[in-house]
Tab-separated table of C-alpha atoms and ligand atoms in Angstrom:
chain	number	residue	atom	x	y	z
A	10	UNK	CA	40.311	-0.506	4.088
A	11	UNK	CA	36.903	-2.008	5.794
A	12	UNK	CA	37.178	-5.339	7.261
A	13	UNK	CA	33.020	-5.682	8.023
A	14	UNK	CA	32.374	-6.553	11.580
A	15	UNK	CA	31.009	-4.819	14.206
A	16	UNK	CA	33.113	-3.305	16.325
A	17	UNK	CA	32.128	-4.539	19.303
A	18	UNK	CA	32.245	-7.544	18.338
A	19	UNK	CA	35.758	-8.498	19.723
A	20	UNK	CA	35.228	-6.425	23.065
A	21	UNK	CA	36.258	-8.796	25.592
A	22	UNK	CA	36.426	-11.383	23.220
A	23	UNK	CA	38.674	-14.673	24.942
A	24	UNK	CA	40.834	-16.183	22.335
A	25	UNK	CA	43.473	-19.082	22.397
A	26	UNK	CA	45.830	-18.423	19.505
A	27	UNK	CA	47.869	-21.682	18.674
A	28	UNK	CA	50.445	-20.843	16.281
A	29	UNK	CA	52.306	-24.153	14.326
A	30	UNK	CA	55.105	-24.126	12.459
A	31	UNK	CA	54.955	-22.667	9.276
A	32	UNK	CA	56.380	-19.509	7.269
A	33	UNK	CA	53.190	-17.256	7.909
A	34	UNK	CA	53.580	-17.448	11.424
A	35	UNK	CA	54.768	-13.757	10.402
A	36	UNK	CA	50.984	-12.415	9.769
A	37	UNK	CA	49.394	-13.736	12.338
A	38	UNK	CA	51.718	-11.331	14.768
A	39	UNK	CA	49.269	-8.275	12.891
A	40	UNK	CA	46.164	-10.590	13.606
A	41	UNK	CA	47.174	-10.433	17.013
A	42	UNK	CA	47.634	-6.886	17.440
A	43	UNK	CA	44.687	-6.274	15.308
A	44	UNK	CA	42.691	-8.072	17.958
A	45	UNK	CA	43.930	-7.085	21.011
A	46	UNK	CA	43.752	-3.145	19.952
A	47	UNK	CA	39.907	-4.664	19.307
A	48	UNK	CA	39.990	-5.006	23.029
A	49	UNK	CA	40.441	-9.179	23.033
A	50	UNK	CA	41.938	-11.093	25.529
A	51	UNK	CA	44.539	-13.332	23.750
A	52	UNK	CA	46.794	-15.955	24.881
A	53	UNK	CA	49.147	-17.628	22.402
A	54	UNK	CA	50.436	-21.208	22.383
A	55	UNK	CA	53.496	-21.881	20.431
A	56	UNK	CA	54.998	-25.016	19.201
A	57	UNK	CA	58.521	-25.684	18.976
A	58	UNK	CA	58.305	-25.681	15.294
A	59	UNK	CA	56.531	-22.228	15.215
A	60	UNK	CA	59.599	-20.824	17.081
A	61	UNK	CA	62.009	-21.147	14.315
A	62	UNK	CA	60.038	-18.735	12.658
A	63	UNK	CA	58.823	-16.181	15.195
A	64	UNK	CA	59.833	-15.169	18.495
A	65	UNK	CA	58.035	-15.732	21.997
A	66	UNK	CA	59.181	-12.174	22.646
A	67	UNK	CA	56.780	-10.181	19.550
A	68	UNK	CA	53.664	-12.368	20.979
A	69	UNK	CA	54.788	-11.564	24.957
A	70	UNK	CA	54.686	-7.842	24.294
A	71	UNK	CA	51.764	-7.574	21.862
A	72	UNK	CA	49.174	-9.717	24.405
A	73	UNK	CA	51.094	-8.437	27.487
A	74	UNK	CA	50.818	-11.832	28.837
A	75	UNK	CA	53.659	-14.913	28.437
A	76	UNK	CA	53.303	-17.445	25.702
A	77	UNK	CA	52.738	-21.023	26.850
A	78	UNK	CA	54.532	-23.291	24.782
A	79	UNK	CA	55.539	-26.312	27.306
A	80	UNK	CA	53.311	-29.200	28.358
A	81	UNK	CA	54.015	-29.624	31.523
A	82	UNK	CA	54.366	-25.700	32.405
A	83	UNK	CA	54.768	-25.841	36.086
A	84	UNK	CA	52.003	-24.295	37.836
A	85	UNK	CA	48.681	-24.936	39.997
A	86	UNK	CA	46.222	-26.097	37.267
A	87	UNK	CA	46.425	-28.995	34.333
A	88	UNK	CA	47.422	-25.864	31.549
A	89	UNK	CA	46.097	-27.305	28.757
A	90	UNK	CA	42.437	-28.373	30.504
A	91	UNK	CA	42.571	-24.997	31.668
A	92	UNK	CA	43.161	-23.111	28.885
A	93	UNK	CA	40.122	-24.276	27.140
A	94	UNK	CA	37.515	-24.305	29.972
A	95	UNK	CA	38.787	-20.713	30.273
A	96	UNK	CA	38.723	-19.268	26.472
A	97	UNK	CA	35.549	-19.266	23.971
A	98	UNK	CA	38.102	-20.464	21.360
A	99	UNK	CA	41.408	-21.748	20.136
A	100	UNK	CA	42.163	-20.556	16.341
A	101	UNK	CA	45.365	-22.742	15.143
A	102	UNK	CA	46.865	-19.893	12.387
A	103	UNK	CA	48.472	-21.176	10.559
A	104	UNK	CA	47.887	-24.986	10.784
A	105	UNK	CA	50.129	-27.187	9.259
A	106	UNK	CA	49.612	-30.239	7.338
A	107	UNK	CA	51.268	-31.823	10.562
A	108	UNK	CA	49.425	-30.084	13.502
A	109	UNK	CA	46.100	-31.414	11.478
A	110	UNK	CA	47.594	-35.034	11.168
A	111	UNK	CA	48.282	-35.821	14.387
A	112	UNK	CA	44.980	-33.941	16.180
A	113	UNK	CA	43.298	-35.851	13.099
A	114	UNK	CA	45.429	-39.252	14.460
A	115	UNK	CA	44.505	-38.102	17.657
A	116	UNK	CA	47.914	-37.510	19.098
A	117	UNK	CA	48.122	-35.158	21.986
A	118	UNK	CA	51.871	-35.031	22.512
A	119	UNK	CA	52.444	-31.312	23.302
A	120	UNK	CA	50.550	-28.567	24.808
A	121	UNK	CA	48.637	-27.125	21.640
A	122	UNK	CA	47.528	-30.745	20.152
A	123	UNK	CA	46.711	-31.757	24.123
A	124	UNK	CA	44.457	-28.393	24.268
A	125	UNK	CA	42.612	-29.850	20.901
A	126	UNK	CA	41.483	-32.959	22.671
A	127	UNK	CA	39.877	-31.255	25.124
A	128	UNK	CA	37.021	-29.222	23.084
A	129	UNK	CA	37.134	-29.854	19.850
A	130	UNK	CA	33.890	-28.136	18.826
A	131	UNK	CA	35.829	-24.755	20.055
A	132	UNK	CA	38.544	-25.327	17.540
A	133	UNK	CA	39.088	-23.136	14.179
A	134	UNK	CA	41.498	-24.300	12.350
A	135	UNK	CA	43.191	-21.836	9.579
A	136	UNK	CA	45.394	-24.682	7.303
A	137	UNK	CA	48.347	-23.080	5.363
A	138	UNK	CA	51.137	-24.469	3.243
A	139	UNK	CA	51.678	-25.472	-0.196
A	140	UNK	CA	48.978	-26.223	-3.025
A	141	UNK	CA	50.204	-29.687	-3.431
A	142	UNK	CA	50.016	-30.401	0.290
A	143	UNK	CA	46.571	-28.687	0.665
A	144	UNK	CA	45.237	-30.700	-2.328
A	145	UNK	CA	47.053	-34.326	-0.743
A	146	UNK	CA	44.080	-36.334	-0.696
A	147	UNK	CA	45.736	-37.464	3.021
A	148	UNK	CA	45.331	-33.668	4.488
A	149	UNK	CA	41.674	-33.177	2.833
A	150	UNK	CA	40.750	-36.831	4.584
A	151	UNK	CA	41.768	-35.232	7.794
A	152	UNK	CA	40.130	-32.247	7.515
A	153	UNK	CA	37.128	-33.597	6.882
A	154	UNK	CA	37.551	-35.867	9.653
A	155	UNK	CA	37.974	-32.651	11.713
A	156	UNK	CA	34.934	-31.408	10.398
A	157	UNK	CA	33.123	-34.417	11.708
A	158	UNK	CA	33.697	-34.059	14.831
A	159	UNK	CA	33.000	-30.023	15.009
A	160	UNK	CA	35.749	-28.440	14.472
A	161	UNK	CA	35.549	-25.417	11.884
A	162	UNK	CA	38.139	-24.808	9.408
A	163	UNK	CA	39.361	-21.789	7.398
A	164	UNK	CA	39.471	-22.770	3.496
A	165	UNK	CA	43.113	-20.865	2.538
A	166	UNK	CA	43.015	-18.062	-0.111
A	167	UNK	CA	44.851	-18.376	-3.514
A	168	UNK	CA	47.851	-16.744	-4.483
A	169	UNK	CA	51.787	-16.448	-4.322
A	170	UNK	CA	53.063	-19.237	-1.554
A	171	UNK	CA	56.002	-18.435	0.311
A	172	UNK	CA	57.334	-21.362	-1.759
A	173	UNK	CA	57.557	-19.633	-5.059
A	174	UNK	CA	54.464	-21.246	-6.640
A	175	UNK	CA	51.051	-20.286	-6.815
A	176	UNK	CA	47.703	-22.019	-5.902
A	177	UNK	CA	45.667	-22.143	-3.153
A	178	UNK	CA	46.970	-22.419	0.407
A	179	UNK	CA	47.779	-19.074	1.581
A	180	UNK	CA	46.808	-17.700	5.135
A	181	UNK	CA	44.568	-15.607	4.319
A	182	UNK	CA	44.827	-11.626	4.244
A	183	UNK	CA	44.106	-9.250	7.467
A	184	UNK	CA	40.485	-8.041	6.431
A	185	UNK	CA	39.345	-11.429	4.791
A	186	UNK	CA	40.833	-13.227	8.365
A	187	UNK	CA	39.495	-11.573	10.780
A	188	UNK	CA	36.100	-10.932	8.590
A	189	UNK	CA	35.872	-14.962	8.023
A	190	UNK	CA	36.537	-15.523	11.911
A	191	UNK	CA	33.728	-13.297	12.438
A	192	UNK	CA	31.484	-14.932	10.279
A	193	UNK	CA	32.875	-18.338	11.794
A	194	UNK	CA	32.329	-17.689	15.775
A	195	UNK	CA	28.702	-15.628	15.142
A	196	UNK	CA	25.925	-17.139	16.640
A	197	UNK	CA	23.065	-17.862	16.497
A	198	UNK	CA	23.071	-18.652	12.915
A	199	UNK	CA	20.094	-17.490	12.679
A	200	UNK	CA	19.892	-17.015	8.666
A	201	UNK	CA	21.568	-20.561	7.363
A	202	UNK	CA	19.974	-22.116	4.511
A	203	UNK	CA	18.276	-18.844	3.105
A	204	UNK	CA	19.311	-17.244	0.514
A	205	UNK	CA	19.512	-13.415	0.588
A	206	UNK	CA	20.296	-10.744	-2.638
A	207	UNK	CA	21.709	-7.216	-1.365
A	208	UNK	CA	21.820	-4.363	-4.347
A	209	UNK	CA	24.561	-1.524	-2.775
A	210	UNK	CA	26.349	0.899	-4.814
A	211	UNK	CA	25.836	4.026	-6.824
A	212	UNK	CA	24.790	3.430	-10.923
A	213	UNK	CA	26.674	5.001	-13.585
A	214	UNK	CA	24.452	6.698	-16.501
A	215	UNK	CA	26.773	7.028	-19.163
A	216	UNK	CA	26.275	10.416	-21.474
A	217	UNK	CA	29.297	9.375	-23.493
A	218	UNK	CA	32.236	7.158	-23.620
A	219	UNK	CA	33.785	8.636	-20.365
A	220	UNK	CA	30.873	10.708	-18.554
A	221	UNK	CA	28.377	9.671	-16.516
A	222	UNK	CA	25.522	10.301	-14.065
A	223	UNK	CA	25.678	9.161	-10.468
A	224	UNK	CA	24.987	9.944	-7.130
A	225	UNK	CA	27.657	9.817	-3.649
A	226	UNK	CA	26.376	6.153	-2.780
A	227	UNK	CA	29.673	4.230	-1.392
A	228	UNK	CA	28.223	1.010	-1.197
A	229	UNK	CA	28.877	0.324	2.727
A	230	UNK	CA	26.006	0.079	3.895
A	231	UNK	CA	25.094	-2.569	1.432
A	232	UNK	CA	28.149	-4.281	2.149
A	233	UNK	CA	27.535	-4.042	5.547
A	234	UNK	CA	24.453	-5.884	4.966
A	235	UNK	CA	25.973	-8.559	2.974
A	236	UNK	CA	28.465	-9.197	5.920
A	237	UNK	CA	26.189	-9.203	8.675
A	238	UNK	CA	24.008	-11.818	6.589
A	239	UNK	CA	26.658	-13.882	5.706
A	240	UNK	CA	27.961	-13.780	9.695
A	241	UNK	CA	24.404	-15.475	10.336
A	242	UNK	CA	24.716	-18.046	7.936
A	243	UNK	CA	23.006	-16.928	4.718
A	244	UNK	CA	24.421	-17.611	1.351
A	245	UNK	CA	24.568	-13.864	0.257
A	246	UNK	CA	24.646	-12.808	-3.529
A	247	UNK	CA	25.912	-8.825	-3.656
A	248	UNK	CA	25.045	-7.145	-6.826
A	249	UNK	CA	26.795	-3.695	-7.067
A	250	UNK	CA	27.721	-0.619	-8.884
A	251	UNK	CA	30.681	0.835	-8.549
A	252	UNK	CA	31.468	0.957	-5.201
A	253	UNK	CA	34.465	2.663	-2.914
A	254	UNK	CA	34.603	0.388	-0.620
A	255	UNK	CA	36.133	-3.141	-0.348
A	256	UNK	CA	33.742	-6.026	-0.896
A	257	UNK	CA	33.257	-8.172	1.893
A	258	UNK	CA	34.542	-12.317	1.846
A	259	UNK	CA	32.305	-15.273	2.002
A	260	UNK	CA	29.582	-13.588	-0.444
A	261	UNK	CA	28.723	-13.760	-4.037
A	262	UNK	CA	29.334	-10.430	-6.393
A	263	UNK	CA	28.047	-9.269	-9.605
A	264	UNK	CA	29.352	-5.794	-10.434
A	265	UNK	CA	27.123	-4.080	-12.633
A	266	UNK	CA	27.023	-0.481	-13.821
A	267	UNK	CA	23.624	1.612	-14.860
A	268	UNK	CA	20.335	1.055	-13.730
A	269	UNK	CA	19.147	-1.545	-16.058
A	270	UNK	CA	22.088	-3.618	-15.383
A	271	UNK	CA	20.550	-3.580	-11.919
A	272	UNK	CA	17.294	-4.478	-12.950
A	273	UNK	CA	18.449	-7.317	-15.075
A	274	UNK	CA	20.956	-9.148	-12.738
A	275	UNK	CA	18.368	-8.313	-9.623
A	276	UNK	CA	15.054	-10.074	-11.777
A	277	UNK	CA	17.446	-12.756	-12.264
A	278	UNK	CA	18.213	-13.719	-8.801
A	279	UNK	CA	15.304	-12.716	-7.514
A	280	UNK	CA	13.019	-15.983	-7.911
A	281	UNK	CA	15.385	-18.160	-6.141
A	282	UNK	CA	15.969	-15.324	-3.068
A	283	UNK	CA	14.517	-15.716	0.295
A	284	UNK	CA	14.974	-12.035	1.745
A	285	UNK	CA	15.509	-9.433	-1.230
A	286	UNK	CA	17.587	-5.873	0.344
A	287	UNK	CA	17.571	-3.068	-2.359
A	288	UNK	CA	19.958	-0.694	-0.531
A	289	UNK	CA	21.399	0.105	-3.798
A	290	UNK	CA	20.935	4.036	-4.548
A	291	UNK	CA	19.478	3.629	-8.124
A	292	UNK	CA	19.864	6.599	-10.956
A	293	UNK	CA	16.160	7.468	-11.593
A	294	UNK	CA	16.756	9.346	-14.388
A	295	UNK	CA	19.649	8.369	-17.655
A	296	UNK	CA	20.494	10.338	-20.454
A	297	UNK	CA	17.754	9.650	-23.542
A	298	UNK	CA	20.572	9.493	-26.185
A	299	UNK	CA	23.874	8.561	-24.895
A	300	UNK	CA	26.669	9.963	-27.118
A	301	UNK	CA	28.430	6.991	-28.568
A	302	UNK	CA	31.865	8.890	-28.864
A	303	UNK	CA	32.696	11.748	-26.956
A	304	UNK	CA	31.201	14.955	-26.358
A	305	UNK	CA	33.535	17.670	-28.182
A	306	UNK	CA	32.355	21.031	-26.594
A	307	UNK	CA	33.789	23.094	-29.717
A	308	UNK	CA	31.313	25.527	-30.485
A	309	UNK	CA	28.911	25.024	-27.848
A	310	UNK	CA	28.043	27.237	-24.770
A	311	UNK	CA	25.327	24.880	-23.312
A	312	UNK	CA	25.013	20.939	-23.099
A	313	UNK	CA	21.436	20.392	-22.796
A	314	UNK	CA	20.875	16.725	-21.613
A	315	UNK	CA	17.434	14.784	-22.467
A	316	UNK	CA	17.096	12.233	-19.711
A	317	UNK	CA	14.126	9.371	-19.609
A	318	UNK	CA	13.063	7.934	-16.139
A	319	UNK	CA	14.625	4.664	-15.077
A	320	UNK	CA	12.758	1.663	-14.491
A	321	UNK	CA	11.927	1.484	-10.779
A	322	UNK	CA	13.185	-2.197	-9.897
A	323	UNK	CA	12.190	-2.335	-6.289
A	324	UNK	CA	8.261	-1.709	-7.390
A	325	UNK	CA	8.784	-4.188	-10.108
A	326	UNK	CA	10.193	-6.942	-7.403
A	327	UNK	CA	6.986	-5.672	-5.289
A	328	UNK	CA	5.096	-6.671	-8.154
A	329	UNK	CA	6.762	-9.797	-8.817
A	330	UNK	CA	6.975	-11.043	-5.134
A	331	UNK	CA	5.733	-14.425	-4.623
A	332	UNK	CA	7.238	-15.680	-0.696
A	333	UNK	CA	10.204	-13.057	-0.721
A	334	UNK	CA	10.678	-10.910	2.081
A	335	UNK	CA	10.941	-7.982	0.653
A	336	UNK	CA	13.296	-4.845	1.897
A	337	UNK	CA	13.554	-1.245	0.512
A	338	UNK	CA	15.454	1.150	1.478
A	339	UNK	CA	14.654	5.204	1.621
A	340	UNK	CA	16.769	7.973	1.909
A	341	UNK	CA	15.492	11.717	2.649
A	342	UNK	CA	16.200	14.578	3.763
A	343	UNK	CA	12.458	16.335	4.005
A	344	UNK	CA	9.421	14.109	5.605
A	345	UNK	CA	11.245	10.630	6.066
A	346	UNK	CA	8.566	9.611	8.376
A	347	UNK	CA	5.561	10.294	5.414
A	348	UNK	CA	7.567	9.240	2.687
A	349	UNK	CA	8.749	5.645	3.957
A	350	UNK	CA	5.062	4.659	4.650
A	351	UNK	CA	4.096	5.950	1.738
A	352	UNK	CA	7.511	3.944	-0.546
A	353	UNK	CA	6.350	1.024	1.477
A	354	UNK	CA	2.971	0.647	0.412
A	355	UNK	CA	2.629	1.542	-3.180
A	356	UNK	CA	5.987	-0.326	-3.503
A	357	UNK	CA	4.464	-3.411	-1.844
A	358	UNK	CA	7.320	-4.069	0.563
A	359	UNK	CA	7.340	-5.835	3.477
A	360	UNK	CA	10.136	-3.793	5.346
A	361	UNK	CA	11.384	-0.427	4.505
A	362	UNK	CA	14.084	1.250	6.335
A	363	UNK	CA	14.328	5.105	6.523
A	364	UNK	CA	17.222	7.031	6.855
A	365	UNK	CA	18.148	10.227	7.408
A	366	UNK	CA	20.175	12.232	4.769
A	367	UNK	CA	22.342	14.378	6.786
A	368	UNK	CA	25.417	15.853	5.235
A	369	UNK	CA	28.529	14.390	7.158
A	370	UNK	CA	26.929	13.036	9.751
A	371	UNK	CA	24.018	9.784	8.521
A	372	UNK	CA	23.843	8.800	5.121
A	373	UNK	CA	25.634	9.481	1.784
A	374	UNK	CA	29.905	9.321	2.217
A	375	UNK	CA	29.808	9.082	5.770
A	376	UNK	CA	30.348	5.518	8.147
A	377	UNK	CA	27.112	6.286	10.533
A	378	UNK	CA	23.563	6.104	9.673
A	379	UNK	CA	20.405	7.363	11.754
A	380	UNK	CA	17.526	5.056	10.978
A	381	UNK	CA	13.943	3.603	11.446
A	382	UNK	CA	12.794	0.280	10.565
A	383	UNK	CA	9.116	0.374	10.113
A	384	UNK	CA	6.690	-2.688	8.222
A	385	UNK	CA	3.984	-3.517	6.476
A	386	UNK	CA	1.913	-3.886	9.625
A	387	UNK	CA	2.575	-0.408	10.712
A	388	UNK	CA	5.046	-1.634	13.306
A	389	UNK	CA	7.864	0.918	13.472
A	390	UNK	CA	11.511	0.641	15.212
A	391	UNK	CA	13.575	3.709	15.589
A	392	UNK	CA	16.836	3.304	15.795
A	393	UNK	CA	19.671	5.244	17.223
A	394	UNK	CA	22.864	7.044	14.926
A	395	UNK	CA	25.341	4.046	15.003
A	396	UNK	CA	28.120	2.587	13.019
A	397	UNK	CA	26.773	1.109	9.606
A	398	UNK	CA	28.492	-2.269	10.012
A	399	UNK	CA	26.053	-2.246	13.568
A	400	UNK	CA	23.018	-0.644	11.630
A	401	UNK	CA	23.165	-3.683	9.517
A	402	UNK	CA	23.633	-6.136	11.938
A	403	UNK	CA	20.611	-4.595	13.807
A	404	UNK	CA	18.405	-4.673	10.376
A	405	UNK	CA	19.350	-8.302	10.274
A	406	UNK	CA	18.139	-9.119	13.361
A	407	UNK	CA	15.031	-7.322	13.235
A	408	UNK	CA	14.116	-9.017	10.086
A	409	UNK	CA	14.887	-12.027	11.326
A	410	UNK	CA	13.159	-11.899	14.175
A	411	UNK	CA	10.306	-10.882	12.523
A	412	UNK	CA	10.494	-12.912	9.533
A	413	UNK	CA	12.381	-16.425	10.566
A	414	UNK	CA	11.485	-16.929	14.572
B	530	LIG	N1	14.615	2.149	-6.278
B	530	LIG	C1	14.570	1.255	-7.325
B	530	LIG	N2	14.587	1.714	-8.614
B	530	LIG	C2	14.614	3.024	-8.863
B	530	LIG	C3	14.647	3.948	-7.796
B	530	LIG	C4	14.650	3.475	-6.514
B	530	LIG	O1	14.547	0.056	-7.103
B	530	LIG	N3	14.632	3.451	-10.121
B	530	LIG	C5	14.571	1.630	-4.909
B	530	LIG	C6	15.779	1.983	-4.063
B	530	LIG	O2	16.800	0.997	-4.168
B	530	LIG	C7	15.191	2.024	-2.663
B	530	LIG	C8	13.756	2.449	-2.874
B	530	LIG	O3	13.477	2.205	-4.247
B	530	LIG	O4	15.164	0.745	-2.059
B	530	LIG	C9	13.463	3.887	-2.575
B	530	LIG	O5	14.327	4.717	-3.299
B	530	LIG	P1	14.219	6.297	-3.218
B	530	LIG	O6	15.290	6.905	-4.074
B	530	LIG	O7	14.147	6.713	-1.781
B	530	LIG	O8	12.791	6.561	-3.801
B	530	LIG	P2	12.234	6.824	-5.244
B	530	LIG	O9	11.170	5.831	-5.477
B	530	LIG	O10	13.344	6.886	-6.252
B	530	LIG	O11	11.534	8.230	-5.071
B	530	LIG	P3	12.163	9.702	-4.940
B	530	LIG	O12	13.577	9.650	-5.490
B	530	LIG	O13	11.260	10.554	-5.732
B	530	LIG	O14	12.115	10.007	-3.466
């Protein structure tokens, strides 16, 4: 399963994790882990309530360091002034619709409401409970008063509650957690208020009913792309064939299927896009005459398939392009270094990045990609072999300090 961030992203990382009283106290124990594997330094805070559901003991041995739970812990320093002049951040998973009251009444009567007060700004807040209590008009006035004041807040997922009923106010899953506090503590945001379109994916050519022409695409490095632009702020729309990898949070997706799918949902989008990223690995070629039922081989010895060429979308958005920053993408395995140029130009892109086809090691099916990063002034960046969730935070950057500093 990918979760997109970059892995060195939690290195080191200093986390408070405050942990209220409610029944998904339970998942935040594999948030914990997940992080500290990650190579985090986490300290939890428990309230009394959040010890009828889960033990001091599972938090002690996962973080290797005791829980604080008490006030008035006896000790050298003030603990809860401490604490939060000495972590980047205290994430309160799962928050009830109590712990936000009172910080929202701004009561400070135990250690992880008295840690609040002190920074609010470095507060995340990750609300769970029931769908009626999310939706009380009391708890959304306190969020927002939250909110005011700096403190960022987690919207729940939708789904089964521990309740019984359904709605929105679950904690959310592993991947979509950890992805969303990503996306939450990245900075700068260097990207918010633009609006970026990734293409990722294979395309399906259909001959008949059930066969089809494709390539190995997976998609990741598109959704890589999509992550690492949403992390900075953007408001990403994802448009994708059929992918095999998980689709990152926090984004818009269109699935699509064949080429002209592409082309359509791409033109679309594209007049309302700030940065436009065709990573998507685009059949050039479909079958002429797609069989509309299928293909009995009964008598036959040979298939001979009549295929037409594909539109080429990325020259058409070249053509098209009005203040869009536009970003190709080229894959090869012969002259890279000639044929990017070469894409870049008569494609009339502003950025294309070349990358190395390299059978298990950069490219196609595989998690690393080697790359170069080269634009229309000639200007050309070569980039290491590195994880694709990096690659794309490292395209992201260059374009945006090229393009928005
Ligand atoms: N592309 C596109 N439409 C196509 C083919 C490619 O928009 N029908 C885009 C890809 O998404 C990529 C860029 O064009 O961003 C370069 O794709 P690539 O396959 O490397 O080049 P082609 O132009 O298809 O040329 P060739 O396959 O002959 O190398």
């Amino acid at each position: 399963m990918n979760i997109y961030y970059p892995p060195q992203f939690w290195k080191k990382k200093k986390l408070l994790f405050g942990i209220t009283g409610g029944i998904s106290a339970f998942k935040v124990v594999g948030f914990v882990s997940h992080l500290v594997q990650a190579g985090s330094d986490i300290q939890v805070i428990m309230t009394k309530a959040a010890q009828q559901f889960i033990g001091e003991n599972t938090f002690n041995a996962l973080t290797r360091k005791p829980v604080y739970s008490d006030l008035f812990e006896s000790g050298e320093k003030i603990l809860h002034i401490h604490l939060m002049r000495e972590y980047e951040n205290l994430v309160v998973a799962p928050a009830t619709a109590n712990i936000i009251g009172k910080m929202a009444g701004g009561i400070g009567d135990d250690l992880l409401s008295s840690c609040f007060f002190v920074d609010p700004k470095k507060v995340i807040f990750v609300p769970a409970m029931n769908v009626d209590m999310w939706h009380n008009p009391i708890v959304q006035e306190n969020l927002k008063k939250l909110v005011a004041i700096g403190t960022r807040v987690m919207v729940p997922s939708s789904g089964n509650l521990a309740c019984g009923e359904r709605g929105e106010g679950r904690l959310p899953e592993q991947e979509v957690f950890l992805e969303t506090l990503y996306y939450l503590l990245c900075s700068p945001q260097s990207l918010q208020g633009k609006k970026v379109l990734i293409t990722a994916g294979p395309t399906r050519e259909y001959i008949d009913p059930i066969r089809y022409l494709t390539n190995s695409s997976s998609g990741l490095m598109g959704c890589s792309l999509a992550a690492a632009a949403r992390a900075r702020g953007a408001d990403v729309t994802l448009i994708g064939g059929p992918m095999s990898v998980r689709i990152p949070s926090g984004i818009r997706y269109i699935p699509i299927v064949s080429s002209q799918d592409l082309k359509t949902a791409t033109l679309e989008h594209y007049d309302k896009t700030d940065v436009c990223i065709m990573s998507a690995a685009v059949a050039d070629y479909r079958p002429s005459n797609p069989s509309a039922v299928k293909i009995k081989k009964q008598g036959k010895t040979e298939l001979i398939l009549n295929l037409i060429q594909n539109p080429d979308i990325l020259s058409e958005l070249g053509r098209r392009k009005v203040s869009q920053i536009l970003v190709g993408f080229c894959a090869e395995d012969g002259d890279l270094l000639v044929e990017a140029p070469r894409k870049l130009q008569q494609k009339n892109c502003d950025v294309m990045v070349a990358n190395r086809i390299l059978p298990g090691e950069s490219g196609f099916e595989v998690d690393k990609n080697k790359a170069w990063f080269l634009n229309k002034n000639g200007e050309m960046i070569d980039i290491p072999l590195m994880d694709k969730m990096e690659l794309a935070e490292t395209i992201i950057d260059h374009l945006v300090a090229f393009y928005f500093s």
